[in-house]
Tab-separated table of N, CA, C and O in Angstrom:
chain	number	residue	atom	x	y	z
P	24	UNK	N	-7.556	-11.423	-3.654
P	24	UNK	CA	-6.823	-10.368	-4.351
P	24	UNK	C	-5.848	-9.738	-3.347
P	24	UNK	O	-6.147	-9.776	-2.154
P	25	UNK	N	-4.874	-9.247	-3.683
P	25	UNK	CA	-3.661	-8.710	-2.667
P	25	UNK	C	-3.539	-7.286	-2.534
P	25	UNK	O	-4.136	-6.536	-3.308
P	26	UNK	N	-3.012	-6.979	-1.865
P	26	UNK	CA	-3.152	-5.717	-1.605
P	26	UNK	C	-2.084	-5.251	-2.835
P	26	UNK	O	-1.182	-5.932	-3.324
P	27	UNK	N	-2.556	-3.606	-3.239
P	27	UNK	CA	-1.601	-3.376	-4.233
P	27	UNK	C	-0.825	-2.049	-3.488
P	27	UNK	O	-1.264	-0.901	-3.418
P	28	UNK	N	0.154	-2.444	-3.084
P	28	UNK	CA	0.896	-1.303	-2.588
P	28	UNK	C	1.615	0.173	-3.211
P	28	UNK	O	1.854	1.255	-2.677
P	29	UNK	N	1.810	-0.319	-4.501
P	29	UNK	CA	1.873	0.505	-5.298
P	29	UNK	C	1.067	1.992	-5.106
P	29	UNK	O	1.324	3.144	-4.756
P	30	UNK	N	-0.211	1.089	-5.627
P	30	UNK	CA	-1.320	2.194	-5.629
P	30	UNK	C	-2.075	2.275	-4.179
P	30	UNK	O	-2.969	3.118	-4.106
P	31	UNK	N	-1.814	1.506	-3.048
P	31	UNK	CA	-2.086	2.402	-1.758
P	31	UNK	C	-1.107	3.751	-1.515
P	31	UNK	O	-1.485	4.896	-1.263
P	32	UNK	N	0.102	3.314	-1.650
P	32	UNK	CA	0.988	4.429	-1.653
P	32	UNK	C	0.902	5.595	-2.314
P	32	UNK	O	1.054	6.658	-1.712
P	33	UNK	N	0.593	5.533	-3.911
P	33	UNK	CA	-0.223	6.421	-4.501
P	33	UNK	C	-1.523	7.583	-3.738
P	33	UNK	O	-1.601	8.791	-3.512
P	34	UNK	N	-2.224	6.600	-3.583
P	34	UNK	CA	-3.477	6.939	-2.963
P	34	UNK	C	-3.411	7.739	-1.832
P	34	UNK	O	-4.054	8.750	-1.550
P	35	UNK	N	-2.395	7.046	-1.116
P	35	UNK	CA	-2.090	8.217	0.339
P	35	UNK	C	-1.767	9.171	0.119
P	35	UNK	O	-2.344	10.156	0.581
P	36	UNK	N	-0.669	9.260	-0.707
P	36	UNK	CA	-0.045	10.389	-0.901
P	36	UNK	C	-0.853	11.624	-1.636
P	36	UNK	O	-0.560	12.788	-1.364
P	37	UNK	N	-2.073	11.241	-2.751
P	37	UNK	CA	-2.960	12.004	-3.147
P	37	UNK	C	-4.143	12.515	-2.239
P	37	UNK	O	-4.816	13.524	-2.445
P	38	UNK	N	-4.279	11.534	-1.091
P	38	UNK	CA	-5.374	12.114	-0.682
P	38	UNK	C	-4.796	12.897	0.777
P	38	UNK	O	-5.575	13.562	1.461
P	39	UNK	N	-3.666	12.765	1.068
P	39	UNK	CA	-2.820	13.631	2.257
P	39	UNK	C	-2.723	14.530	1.498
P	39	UNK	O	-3.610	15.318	1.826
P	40	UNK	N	-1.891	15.140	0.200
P	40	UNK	CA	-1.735	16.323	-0.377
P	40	UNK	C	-3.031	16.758	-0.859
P	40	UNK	O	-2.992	17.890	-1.341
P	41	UNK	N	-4.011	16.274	-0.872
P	41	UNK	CA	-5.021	17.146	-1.824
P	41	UNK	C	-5.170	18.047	-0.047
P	41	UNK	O	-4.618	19.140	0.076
P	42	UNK	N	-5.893	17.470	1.082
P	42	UNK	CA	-5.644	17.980	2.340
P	42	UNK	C	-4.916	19.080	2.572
P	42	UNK	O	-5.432	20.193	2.671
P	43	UNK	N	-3.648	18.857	2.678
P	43	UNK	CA	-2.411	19.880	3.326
P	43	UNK	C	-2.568	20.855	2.086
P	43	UNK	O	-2.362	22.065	2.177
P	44	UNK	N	-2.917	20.272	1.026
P	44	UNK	CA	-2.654	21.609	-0.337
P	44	UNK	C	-3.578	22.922	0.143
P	44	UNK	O	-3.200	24.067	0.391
P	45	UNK	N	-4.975	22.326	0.185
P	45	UNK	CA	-6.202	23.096	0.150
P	45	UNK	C	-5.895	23.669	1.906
P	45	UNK	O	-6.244	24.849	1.953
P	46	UNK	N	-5.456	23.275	3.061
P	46	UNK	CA	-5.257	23.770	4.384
P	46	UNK	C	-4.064	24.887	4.151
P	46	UNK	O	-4.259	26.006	4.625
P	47	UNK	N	-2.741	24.607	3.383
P	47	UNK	CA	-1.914	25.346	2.978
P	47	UNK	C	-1.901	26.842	2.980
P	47	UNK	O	-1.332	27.773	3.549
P	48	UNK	N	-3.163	26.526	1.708
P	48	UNK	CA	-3.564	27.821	1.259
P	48	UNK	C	-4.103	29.250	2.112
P	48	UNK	O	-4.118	30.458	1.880
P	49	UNK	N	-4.542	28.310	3.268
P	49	UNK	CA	-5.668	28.915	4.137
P	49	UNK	C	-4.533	29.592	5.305
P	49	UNK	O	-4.610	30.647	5.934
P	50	UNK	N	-3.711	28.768	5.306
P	50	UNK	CA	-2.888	29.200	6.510
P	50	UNK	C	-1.695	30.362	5.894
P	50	UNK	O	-1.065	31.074	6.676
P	51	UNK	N	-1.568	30.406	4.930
P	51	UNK	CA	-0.817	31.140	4.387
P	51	UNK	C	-1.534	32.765	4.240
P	51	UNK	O	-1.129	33.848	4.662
P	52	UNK	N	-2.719	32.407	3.479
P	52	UNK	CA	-3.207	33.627	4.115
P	52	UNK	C	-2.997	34.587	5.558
P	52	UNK	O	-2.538	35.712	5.754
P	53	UNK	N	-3.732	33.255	6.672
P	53	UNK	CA	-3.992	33.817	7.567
P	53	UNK	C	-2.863	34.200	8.429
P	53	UNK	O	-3.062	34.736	9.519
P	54	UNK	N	-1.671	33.942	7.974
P	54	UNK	CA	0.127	33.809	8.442
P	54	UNK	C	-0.080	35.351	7.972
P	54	UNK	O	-0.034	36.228	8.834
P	55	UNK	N	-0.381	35.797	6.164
P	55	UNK	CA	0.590	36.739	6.076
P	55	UNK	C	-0.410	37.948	6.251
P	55	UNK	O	0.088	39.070	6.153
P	56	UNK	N	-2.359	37.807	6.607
P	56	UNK	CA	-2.570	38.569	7.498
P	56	UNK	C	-1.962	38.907	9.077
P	56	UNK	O	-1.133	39.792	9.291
P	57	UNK	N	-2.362	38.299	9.796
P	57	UNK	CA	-1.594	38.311	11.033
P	57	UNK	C	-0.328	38.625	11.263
P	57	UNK	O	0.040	39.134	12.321
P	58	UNK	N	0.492	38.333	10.234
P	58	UNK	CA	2.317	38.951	10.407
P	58	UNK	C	2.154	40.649	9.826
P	58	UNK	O	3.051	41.446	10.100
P	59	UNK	N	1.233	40.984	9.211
P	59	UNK	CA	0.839	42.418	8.598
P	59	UNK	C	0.751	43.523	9.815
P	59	UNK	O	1.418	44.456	10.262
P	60	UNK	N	-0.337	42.919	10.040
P	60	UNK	CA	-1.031	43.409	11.316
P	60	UNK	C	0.351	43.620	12.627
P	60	UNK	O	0.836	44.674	13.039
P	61	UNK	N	0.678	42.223	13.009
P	61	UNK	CA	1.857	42.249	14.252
P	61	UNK	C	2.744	43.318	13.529
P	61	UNK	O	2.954	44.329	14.199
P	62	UNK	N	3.444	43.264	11.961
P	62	UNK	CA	4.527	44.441	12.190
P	62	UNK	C	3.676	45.892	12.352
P	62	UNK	O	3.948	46.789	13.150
P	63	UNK	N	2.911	45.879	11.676
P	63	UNK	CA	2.003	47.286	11.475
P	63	UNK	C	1.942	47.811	13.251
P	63	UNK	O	1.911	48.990	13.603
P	64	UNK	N	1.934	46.655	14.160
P	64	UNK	CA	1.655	47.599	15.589
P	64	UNK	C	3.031	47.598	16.091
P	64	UNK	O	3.384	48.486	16.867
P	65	UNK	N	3.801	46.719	15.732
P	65	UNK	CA	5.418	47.126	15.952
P	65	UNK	C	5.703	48.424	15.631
P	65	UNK	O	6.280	49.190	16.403
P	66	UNK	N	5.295	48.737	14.434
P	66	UNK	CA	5.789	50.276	13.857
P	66	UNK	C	5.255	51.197	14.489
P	66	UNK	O	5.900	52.223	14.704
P	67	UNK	N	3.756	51.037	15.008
P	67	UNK	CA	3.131	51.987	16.191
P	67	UNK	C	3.783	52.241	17.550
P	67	UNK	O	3.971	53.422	17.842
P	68	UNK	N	4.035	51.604	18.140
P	68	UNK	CA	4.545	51.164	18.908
P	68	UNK	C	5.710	51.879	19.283
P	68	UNK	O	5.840	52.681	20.208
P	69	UNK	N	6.932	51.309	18.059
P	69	UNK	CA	8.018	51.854	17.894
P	69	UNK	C	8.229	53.548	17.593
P	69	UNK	O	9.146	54.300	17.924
P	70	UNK	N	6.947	53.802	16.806
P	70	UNK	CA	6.956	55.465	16.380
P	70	UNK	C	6.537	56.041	18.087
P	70	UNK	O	7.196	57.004	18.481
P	71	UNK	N	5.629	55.542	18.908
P	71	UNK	CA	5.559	55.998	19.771
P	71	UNK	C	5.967	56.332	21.047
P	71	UNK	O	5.556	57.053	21.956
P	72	UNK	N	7.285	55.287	20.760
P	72	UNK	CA	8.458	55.130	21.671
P	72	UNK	C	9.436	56.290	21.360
P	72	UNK	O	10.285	56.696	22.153
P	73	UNK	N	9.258	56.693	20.331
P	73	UNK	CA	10.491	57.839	19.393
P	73	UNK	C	9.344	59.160	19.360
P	73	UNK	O	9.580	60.329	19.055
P	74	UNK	N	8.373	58.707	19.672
P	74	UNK	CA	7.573	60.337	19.815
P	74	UNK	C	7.718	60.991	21.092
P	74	UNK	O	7.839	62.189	21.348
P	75	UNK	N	7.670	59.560	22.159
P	75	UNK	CA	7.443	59.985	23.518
P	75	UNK	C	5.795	59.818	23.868
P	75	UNK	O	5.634	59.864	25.087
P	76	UNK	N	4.450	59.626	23.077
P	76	UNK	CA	3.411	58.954	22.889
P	76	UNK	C	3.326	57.699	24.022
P	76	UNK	O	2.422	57.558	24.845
P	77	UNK	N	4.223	57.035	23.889
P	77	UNK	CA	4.118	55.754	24.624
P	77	UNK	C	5.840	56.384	25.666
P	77	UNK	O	6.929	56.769	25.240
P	78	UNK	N	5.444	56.255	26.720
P	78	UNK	CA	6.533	56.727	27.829
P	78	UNK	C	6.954	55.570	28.500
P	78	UNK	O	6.416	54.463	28.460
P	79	UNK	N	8.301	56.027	29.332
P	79	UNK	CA	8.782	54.480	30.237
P	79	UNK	C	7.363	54.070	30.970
P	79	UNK	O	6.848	53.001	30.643
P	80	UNK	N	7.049	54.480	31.454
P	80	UNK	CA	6.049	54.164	31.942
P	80	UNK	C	5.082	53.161	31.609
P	80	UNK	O	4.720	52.326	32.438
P	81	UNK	N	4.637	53.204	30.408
P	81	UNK	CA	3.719	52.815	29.858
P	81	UNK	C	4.070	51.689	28.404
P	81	UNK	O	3.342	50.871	27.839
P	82	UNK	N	5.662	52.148	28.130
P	82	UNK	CA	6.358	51.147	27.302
P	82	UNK	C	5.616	49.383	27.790
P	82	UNK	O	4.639	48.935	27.189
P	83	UNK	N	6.130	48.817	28.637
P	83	UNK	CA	5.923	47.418	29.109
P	83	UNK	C	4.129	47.277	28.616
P	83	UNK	O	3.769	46.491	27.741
P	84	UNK	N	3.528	47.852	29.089
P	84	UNK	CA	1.834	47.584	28.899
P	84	UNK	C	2.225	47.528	27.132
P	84	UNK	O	2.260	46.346	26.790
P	85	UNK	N	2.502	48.421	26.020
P	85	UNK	CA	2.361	48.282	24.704
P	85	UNK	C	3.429	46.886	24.490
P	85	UNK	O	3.131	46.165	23.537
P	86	UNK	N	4.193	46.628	25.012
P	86	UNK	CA	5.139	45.703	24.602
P	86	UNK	C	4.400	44.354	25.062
P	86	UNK	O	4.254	43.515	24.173
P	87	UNK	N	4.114	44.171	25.814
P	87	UNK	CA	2.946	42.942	26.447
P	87	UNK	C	2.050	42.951	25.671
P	87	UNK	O	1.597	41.807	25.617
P	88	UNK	N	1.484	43.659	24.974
P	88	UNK	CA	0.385	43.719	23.968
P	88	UNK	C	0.883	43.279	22.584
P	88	UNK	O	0.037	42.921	21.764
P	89	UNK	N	1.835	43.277	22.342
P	89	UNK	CA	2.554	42.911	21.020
P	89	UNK	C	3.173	41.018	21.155
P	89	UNK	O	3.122	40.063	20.379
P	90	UNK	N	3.619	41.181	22.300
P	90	UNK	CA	4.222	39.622	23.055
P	90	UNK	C	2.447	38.865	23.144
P	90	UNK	O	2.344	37.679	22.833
P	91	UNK	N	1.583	39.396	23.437
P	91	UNK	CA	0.590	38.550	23.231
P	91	UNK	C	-0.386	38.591	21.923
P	91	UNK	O	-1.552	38.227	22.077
P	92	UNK	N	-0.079	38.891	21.037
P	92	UNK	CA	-0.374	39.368	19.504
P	92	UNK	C	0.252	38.155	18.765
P	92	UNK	O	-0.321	37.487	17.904
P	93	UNK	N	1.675	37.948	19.288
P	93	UNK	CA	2.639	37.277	18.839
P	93	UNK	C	2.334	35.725	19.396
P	93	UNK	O	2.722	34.799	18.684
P	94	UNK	N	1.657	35.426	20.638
P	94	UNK	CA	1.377	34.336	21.202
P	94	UNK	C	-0.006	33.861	20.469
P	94	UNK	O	-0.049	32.770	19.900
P	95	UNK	N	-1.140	34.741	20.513
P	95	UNK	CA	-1.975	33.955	20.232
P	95	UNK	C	-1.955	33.565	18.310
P	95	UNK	O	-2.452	32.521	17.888
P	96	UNK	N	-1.400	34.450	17.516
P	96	UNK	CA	-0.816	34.302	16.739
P	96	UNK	C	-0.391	32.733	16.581
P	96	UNK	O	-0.888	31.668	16.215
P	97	UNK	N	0.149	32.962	16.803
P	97	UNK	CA	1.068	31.044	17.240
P	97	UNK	C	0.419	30.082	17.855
P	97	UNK	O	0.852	28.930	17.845
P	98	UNK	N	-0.423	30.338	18.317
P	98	UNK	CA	-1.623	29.223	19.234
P	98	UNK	C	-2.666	28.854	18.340
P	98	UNK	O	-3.236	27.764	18.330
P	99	UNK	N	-2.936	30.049	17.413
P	99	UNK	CA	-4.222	29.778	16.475
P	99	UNK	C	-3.478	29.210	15.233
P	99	UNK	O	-4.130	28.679	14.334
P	100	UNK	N	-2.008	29.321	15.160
P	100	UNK	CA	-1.646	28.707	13.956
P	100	UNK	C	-1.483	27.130	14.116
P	100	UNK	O	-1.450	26.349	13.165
P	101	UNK	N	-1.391	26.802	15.368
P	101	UNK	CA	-0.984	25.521	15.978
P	101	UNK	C	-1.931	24.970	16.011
P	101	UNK	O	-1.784	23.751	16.103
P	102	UNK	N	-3.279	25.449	15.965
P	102	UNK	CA	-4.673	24.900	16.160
P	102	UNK	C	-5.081	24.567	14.454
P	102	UNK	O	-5.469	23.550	13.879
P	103	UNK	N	-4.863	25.574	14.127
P	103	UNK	CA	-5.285	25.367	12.853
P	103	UNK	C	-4.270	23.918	12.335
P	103	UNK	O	-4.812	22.880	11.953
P	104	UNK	N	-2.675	24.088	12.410
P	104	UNK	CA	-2.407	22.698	11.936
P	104	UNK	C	-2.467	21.672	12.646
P	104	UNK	O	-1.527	20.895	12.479
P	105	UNK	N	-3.198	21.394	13.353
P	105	UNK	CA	-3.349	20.248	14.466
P	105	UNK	C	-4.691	19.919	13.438
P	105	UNK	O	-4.721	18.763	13.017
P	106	UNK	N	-5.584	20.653	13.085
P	106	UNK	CA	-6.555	20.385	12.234
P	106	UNK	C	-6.519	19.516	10.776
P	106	UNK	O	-7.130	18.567	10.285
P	107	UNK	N	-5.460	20.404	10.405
P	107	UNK	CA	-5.065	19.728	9.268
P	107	UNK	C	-4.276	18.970	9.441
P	107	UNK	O	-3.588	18.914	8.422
P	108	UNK	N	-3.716	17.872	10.646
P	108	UNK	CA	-3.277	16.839	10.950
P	108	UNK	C	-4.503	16.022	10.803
P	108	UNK	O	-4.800	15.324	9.834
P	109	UNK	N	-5.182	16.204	11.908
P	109	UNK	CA	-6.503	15.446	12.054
P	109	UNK	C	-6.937	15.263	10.691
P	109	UNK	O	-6.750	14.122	10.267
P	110	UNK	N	-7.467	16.083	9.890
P	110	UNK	CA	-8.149	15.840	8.665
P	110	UNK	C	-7.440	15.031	7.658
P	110	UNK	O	-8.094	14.385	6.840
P	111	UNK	N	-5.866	15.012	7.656
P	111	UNK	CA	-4.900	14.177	6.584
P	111	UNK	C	-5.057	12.649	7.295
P	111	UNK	O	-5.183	11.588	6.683
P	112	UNK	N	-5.007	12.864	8.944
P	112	UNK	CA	-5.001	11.173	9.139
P	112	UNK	C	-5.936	10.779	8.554
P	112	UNK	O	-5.747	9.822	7.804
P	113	UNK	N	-7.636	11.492	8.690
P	113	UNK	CA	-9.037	10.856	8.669
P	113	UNK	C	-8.762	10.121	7.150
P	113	UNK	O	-9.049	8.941	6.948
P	114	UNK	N	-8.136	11.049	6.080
P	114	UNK	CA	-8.213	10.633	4.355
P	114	UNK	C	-7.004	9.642	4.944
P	114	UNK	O	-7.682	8.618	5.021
P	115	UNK	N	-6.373	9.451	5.167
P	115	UNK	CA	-5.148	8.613	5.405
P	115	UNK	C	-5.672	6.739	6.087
P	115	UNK	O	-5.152	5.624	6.137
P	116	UNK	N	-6.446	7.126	6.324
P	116	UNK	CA	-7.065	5.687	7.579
P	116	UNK	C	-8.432	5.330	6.091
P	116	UNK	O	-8.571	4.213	5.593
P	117	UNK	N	-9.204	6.505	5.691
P	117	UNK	CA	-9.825	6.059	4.863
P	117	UNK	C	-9.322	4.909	3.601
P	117	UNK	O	-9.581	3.751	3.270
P	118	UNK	N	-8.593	5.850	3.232
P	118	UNK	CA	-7.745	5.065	1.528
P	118	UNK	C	-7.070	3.433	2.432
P	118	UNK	O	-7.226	2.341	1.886
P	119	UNK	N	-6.649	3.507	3.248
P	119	UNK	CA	-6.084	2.525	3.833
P	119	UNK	C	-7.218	1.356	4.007
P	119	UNK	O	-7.292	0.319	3.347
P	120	UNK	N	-8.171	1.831	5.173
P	120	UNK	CA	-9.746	1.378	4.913
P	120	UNK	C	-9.875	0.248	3.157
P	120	UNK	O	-9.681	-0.932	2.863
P	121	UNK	N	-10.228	1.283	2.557
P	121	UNK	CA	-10.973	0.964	1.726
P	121	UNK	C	-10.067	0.187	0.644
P	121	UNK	O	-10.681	-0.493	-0.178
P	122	UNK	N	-8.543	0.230	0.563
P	122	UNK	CA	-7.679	-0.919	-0.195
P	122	UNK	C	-8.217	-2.088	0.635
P	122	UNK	O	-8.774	-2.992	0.013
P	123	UNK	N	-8.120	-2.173	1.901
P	123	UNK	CA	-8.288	-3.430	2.734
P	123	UNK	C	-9.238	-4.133	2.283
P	123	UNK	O	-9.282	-5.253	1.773
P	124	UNK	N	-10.505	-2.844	2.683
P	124	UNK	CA	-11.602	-3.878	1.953
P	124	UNK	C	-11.726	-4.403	0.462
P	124	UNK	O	-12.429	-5.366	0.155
P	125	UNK	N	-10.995	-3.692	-0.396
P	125	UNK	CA	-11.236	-3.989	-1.949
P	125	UNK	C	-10.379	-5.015	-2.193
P	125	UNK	O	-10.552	-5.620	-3.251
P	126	UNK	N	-9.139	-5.503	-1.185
P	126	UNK	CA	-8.245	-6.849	-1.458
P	126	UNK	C	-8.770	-7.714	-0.680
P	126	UNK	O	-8.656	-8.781	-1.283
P	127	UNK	N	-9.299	-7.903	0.339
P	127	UNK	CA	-10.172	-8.820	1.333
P	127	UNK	C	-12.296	-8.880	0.728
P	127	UNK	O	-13.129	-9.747	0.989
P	128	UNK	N	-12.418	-7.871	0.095
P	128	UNK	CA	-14.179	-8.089	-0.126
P	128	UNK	C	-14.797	-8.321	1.380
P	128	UNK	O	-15.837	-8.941	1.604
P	129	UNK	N	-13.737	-7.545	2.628
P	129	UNK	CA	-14.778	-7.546	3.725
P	129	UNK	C	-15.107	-5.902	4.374
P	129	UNK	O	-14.333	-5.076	4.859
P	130	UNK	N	-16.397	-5.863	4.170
P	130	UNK	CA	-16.289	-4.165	5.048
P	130	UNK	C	-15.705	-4.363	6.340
P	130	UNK	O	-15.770	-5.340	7.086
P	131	UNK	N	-15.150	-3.315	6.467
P	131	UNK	CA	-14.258	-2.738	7.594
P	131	UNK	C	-15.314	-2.024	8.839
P	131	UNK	O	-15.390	-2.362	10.021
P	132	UNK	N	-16.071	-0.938	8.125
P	132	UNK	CA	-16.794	0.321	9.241
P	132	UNK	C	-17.571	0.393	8.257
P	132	UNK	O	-18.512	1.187	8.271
């Protein structure tokens, strides 16, 4: 039996999007917590720069605190889609897998 490319192509594409759909969701959340939060201490920050609260002095320490808000921010978002890389290849190698074996009748793994 031959491989049906058609419906491998199909198949990938359903089982990569069911993946990225359901990871999507998760990161979107956790994007538009975390961007909440980062402006919310911008505005602190900023009010306390205009109060005099936060002084030259002491400006750089709150601003370093916001620059690393903003970093790990971005590190945990990068982690998280490195994840949902990993997890789209795993369904991606599977469906691939398992056409092979269903046009050949030989297990693979």
């Amino acid at each position: 039996m031959a491989l049906d490319l058609t419906q491998l192509i199909a198949d990938l594409k359903t089982a990569i999007s069911e993946i990225v759909g359901k990871d999507l969701t998760t990161i979107r959340g956790f994007q538009e917590r975390q961007l909440k939060a980062i402006a919310q201490q911008s505005a602190l920050v900023s009010a306390g720069i205009l109060t005099g609260d936060i002084t030259p002095e002491t400006r750089e320490f709150f601003l370093d605190g916001l620059e690393d808000m903003v970093l790990n921010f971005l590190k945990t978002l990068r982690e998280i889609l490195e994840v949902t890389i990993e997890k789209a290849w795993n369904a991606a190698v599977k469906v691939i897998w398992s056409a092979i074996e269903k046009a050949t009748g030989v297990t693979l793994l």
